[in-house]
Amino acid sequence: MLKVFKIVALLEGVSYITLFSNMLLVKPNNPELYHTLLFPVGMAHGLLFVAYIILAVMLKFEENWDWKKFGLICLASIVPFGTFYIEKKYLRSA
């Protein structure tokens, strides 16, 4: 399950950065591209975010994470590049 969580964390981080870059670079110049580009990326990011949180909750009990580690892992999903940091600091040795 930890391997699946690592993959979802990586994909969630990539989708977050992609969403931000598309939102900042594409939308101001081409608002008509919203439905063709930003909406699918946003939907994928939303689904990956939900999967990340659900897997984090499941792993909290499976791996016996303390509440501080669990809180940091969950908070990392709302910070750009946060999931990459968590993978390097907390999950690389696991």
Phi, psi and omega in degrees: 000328180295324178294320177295319179298319178298319179294315179296321178297317178297312180295323179295318178296317179295318180294325179295313179294320178297317179297315178297314182294320177295320181294321183278329185261323187268311188298316180298328182271331184221078182297339180287345178280000183305309184285335182270337185235307186286323181297312179296322178293319178296320179294317178298318179296319179298316179293320178292325177297314179297317178297320179300312182293317179298315179294325177296319178296316179297317181288334178302318181276326180290319183264359182056047176291146173283168186293328179295313179297317179298317179296318178295321179295320178290318179294332180296339181286347180254001178254130177303136183067006181295321181292330177291321178296315180297318180298320181287317186278317189254329189255345182297318182282346183280000000 
